[in-house]
Short mmCIF file of N, CA and C in Angstrom, two decimals:
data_model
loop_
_atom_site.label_atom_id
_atom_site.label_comp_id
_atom_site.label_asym_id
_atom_site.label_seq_id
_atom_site.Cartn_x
_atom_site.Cartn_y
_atom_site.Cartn_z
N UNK B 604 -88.36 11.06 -30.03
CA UNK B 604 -87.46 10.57 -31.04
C UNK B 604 -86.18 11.40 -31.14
N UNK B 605 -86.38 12.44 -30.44
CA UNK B 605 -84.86 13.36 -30.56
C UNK B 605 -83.99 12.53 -29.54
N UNK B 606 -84.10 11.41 -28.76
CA UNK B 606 -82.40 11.11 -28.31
C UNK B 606 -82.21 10.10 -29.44
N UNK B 607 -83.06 9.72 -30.12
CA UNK B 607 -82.01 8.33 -30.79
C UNK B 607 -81.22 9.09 -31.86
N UNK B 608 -81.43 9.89 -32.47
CA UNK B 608 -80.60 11.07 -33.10
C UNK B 608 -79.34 10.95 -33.06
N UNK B 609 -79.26 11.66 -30.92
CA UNK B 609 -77.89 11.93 -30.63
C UNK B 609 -77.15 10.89 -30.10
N UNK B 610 -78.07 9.70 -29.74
CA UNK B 610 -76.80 8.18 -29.82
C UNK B 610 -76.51 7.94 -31.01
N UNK B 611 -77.14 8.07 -32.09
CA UNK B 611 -76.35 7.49 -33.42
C UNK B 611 -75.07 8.79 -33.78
N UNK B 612 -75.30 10.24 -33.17
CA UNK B 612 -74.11 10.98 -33.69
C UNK B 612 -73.52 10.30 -32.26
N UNK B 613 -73.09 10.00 -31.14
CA UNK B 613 -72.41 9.68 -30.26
C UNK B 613 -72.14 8.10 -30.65
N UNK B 614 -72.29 7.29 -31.54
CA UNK B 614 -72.01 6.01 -31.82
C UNK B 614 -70.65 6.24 -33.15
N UNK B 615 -71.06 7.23 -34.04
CA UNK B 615 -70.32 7.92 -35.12
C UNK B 615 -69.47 8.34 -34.90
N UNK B 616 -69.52 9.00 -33.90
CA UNK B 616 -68.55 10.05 -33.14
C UNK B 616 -67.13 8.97 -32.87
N UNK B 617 -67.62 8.46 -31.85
CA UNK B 617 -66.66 7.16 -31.26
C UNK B 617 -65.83 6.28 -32.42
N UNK B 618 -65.82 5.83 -33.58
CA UNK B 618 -65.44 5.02 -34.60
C UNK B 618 -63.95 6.65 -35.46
N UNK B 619 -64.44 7.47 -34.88
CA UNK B 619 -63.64 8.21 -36.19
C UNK B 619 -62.38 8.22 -34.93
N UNK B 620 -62.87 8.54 -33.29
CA UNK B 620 -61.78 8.63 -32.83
C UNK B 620 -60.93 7.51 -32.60
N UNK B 621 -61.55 6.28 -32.47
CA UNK B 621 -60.69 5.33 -32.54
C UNK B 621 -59.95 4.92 -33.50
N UNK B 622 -59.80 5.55 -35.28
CA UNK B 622 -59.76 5.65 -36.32
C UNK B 622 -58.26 6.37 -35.91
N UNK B 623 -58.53 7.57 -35.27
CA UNK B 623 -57.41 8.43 -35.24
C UNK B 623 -56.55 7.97 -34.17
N UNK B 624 -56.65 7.42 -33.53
CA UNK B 624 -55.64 6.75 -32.40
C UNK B 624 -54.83 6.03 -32.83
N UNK B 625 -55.38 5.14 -34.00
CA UNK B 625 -54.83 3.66 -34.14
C UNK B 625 -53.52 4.33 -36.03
N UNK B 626 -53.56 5.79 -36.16
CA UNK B 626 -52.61 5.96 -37.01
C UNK B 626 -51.35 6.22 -36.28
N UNK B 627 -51.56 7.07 -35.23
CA UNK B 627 -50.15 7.81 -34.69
C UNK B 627 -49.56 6.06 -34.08
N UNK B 628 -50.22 5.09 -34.08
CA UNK B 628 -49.09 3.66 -33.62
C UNK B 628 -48.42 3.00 -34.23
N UNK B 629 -49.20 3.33 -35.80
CA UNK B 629 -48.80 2.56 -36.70
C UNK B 629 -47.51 3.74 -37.15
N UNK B 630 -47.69 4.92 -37.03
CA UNK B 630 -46.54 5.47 -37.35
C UNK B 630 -45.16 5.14 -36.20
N UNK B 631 -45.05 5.13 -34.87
CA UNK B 631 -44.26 4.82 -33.76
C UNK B 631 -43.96 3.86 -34.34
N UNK B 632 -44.57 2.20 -34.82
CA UNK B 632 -43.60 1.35 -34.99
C UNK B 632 -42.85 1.65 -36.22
N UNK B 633 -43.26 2.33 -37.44
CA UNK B 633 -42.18 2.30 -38.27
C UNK B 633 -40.84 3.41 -37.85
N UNK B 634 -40.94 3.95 -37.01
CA UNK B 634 -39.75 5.06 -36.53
C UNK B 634 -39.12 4.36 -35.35
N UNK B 635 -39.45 3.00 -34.91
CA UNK B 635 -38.77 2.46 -33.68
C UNK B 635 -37.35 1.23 -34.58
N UNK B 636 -37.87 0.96 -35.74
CA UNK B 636 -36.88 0.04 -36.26
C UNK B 636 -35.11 0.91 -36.99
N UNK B 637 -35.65 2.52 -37.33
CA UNK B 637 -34.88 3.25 -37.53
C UNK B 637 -33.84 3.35 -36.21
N UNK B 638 -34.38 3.49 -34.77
CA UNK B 638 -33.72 3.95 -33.94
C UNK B 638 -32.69 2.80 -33.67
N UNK B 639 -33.53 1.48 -33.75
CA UNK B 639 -32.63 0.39 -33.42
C UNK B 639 -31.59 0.14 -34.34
N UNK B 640 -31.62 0.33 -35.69
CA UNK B 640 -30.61 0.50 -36.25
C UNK B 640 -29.20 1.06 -36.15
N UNK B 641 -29.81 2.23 -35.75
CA UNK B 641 -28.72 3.27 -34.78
C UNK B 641 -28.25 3.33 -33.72
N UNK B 642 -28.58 1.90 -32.76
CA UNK B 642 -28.10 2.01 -32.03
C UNK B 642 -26.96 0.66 -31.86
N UNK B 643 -27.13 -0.01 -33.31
CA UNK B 643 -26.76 -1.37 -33.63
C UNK B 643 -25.18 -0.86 -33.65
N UNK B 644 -25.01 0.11 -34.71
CA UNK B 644 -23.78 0.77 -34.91
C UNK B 644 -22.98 0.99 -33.97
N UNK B 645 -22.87 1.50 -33.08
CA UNK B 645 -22.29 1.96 -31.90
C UNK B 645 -21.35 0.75 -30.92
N UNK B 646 -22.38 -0.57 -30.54
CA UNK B 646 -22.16 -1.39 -30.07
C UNK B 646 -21.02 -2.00 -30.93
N UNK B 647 -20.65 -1.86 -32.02
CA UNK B 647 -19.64 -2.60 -33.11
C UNK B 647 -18.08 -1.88 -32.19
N UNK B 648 -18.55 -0.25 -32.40
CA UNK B 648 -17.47 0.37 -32.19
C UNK B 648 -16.80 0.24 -30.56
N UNK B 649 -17.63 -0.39 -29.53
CA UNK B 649 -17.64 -0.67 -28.12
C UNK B 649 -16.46 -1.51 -28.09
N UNK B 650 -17.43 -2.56 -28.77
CA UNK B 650 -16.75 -3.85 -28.87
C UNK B 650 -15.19 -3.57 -29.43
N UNK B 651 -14.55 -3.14 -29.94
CA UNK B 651 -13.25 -3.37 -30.24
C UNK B 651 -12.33 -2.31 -29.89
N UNK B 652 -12.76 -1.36 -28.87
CA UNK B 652 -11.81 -1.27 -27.40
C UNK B 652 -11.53 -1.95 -26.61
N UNK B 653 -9.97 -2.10 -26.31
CA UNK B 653 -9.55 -3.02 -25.29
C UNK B 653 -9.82 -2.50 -24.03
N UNK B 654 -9.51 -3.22 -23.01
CA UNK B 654 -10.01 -3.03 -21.67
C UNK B 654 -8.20 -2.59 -21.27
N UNK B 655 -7.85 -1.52 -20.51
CA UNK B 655 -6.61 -1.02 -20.21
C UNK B 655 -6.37 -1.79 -18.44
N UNK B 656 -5.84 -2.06 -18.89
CA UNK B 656 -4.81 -2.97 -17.58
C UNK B 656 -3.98 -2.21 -17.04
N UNK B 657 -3.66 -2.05 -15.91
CA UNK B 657 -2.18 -1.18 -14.88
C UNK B 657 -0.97 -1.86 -15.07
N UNK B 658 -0.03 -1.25 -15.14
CA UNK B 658 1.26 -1.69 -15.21
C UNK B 658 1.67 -1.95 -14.05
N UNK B 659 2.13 -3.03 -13.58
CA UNK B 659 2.68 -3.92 -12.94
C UNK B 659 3.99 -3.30 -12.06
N UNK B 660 4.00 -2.90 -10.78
CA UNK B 660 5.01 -2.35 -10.26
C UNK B 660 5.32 -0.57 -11.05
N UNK B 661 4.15 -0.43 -11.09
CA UNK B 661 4.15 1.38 -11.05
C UNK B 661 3.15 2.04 -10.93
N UNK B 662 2.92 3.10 -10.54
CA UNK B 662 2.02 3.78 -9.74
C UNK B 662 1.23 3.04 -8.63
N UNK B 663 -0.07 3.23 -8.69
CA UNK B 663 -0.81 2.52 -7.12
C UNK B 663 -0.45 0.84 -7.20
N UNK B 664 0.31 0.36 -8.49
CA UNK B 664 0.78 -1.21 -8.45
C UNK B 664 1.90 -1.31 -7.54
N UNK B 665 2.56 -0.14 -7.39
CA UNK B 665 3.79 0.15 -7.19
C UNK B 665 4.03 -0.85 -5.50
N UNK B 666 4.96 -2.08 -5.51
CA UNK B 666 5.17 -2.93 -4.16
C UNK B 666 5.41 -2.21 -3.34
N UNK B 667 5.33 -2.11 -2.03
CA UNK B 667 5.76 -1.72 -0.90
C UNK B 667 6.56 -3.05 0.05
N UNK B 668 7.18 -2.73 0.63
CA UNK B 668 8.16 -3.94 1.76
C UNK B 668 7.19 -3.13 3.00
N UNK B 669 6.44 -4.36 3.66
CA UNK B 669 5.88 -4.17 4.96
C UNK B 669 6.90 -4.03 6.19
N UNK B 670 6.16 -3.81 6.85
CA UNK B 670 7.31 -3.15 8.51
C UNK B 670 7.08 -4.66 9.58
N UNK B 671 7.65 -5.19 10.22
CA UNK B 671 7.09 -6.04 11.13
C UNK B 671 6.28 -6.21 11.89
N UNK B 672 5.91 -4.69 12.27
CA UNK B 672 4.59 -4.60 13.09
C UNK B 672 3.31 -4.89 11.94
N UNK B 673 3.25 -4.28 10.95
CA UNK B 673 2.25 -4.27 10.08
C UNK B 673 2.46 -5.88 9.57
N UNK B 674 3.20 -6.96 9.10
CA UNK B 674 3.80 -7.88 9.01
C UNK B 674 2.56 -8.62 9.26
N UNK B 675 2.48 -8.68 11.07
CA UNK B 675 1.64 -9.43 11.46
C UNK B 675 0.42 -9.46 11.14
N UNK B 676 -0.16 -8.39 10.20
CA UNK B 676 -1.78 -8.10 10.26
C UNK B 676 -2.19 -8.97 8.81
N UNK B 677 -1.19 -8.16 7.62
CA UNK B 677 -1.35 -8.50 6.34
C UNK B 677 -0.51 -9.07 5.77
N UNK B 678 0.38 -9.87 6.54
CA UNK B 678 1.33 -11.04 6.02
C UNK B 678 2.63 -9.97 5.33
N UNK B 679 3.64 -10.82 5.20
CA UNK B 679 5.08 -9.99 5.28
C UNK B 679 5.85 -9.83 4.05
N UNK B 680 5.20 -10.35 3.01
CA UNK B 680 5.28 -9.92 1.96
C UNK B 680 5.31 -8.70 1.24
N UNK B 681 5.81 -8.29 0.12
CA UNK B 681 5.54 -6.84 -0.24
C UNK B 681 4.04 -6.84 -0.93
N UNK B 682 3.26 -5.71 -1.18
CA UNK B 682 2.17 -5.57 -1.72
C UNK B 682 1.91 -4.17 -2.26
N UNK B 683 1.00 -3.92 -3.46
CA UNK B 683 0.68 -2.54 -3.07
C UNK B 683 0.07 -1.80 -1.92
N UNK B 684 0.20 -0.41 -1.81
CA UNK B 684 -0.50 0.34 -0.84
C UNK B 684 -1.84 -0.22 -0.84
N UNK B 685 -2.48 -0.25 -2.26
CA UNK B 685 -4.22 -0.53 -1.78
C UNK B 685 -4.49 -2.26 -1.73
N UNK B 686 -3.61 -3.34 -1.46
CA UNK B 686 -3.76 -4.35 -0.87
C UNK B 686 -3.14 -4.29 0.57
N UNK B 687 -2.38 -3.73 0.82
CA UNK B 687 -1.64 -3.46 2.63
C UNK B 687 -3.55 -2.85 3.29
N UNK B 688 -4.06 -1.87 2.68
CA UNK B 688 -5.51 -1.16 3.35
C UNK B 688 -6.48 -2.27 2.83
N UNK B 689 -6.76 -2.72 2.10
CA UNK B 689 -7.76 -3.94 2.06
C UNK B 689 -7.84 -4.90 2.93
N UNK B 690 -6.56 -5.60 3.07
CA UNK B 690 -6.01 -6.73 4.04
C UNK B 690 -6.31 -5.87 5.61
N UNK B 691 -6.13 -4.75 5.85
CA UNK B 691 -6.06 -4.01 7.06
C UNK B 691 -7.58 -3.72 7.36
N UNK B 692 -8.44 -3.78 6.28
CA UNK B 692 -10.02 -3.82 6.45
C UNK B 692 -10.27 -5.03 7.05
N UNK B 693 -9.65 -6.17 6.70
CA UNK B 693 -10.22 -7.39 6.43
C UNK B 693 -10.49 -7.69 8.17
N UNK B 694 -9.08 -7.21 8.53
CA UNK B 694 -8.93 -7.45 9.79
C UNK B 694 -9.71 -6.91 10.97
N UNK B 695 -10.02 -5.34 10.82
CA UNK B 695 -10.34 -4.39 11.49
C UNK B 695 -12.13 -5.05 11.79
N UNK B 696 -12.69 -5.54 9.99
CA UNK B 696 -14.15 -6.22 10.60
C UNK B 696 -13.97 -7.19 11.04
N UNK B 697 -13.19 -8.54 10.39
CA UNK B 697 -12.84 -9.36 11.46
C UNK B 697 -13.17 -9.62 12.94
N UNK B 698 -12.61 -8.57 13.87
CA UNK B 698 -12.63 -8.29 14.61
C UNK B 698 -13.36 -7.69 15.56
N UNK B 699 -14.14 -6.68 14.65
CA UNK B 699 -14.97 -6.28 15.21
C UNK B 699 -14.57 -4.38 16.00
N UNK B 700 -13.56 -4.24 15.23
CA UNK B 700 -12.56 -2.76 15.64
C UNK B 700 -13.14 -1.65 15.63
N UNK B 701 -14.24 -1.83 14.63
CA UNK B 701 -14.98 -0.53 14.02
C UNK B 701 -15.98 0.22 15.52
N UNK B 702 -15.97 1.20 15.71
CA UNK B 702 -17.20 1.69 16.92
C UNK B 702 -18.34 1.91 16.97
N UNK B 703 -18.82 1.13 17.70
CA UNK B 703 -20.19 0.98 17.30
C UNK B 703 -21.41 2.01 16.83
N UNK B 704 -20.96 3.32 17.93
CA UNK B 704 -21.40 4.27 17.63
C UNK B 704 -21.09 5.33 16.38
N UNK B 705 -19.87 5.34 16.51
CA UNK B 705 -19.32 6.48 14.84
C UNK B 705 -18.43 5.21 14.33
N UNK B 706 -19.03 4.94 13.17
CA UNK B 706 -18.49 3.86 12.02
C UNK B 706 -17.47 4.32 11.78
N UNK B 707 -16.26 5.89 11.82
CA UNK B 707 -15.43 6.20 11.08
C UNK B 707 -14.39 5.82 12.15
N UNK B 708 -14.55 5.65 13.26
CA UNK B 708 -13.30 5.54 14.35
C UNK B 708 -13.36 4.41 13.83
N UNK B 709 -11.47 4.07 14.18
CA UNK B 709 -11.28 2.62 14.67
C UNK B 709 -10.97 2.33 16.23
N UNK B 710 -11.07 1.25 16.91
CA UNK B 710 -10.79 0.80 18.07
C UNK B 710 -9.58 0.38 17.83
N UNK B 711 -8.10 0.78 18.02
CA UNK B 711 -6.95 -0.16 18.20
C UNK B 711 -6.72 -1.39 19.20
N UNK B 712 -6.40 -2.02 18.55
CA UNK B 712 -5.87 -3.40 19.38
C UNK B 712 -5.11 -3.53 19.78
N UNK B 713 -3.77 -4.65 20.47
CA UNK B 713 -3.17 -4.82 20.84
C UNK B 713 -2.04 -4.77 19.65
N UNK B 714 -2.31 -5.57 18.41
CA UNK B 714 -1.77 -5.30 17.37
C UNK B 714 -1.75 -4.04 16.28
N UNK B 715 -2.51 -3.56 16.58
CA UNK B 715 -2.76 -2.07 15.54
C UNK B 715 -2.36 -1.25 16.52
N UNK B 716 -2.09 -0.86 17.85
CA UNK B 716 -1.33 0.09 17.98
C UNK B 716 0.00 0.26 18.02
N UNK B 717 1.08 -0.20 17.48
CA UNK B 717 1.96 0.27 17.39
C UNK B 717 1.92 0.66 15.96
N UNK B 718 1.10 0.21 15.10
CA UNK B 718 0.60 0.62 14.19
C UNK B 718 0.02 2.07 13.87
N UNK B 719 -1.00 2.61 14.65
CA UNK B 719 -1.24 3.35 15.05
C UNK B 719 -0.74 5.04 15.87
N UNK B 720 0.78 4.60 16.57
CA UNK B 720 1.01 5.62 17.12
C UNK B 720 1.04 5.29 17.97
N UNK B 721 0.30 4.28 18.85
CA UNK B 721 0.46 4.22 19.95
C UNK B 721 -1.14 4.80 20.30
N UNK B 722 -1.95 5.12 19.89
CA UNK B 722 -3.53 5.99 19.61
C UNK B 722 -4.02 4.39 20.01
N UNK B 723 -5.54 4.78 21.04
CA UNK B 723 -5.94 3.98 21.41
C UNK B 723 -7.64 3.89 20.22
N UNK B 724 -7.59 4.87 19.75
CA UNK B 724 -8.60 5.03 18.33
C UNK B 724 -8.25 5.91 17.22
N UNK B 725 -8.66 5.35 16.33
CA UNK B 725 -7.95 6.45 15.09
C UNK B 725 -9.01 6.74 14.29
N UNK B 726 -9.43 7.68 13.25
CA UNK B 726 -9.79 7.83 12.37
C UNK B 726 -9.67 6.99 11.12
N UNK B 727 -10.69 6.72 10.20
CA UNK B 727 -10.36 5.88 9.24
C UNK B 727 -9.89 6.94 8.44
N UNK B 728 -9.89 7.73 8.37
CA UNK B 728 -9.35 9.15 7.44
C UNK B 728 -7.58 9.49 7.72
N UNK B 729 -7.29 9.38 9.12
CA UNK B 729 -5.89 9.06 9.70
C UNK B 729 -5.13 8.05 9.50
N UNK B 730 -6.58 6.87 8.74
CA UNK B 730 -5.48 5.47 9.02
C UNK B 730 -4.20 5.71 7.89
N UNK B 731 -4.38 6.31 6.79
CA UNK B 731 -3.27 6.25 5.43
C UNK B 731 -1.96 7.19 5.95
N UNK B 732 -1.99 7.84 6.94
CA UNK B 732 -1.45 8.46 7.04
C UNK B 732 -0.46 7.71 8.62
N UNK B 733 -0.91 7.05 9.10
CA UNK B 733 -0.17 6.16 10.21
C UNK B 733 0.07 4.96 9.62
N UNK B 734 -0.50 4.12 8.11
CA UNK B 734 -0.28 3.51 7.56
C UNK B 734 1.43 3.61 6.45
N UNK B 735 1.86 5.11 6.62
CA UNK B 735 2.61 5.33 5.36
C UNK B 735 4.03 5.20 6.04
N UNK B 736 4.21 5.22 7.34
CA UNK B 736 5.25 5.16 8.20
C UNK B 736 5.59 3.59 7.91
N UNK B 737 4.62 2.31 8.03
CA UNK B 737 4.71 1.24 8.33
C UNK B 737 5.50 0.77 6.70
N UNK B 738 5.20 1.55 5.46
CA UNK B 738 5.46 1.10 4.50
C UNK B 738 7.20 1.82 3.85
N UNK B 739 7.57 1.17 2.96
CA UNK B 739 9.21 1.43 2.15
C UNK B 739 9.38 0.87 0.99
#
């Protein structure tokens, strides 16, 4: 008769701890509606910053007049510097310019080297800098 004893303290046992589990949840949800509150606030103040736009013909907006050689790649229009190198990406995959082996060379073409220098491969790190000749 001594185990039925210790299943009824091991049946007892079990009810107090599930007793104590089920307070620390009921406390979490009342401290989760506080947080959301606080975080309601914030989103108000988000919301009524404007979004800042570039000024139009200054700094990196700033037009450039293309060169004739460059002309042919990205059309002859003026543009900024970082649409003249976008348009000059466009082309380079296009094409297929990039090396197969080191992604950072380019392969010059028939059209990108006078672009270029006259360089039968360039660096994509070189290109802004053989790019800045072509621009005014």
């Amino acid at each position: 008769m001594a185990k039925k004893p210790a299943k009824k303290a091991a049946k007892k046992a079990a009810p107090k701890k599930a007793a104590k589990k089920a307070a620390p949840k009921k406390a979490a949800k009342k401290a989760a509606p506080k947080k959301a509150v606080k975080k309601a606030a914030p989103k108000k103040a988000k919301a009524a910053k404007k979004k800042r736009t570039g000024t139009p013909g200054v700094g990196l907006n700033k037009p450039y007049t293309v060169s004739a050689a460059l002309g042919e790649i990205v059309g002859n229009k003026s543009m900024p510097r970082t649409e003249v190198v976008k348009k000059l990406w466009v082309y380079i995959k296009a094409n297929k310019l990039q090396d197969a082996k080191n992604k950072r060379m380019i392969n010059a073409d028939a059209k990108l080297k006078p672009i270029f220098s006259g360089k039968g491969q360039v660096s994509m790190f070189e290109m802004g800098k053989h790019l800045s000749k072509h621009l005014s």
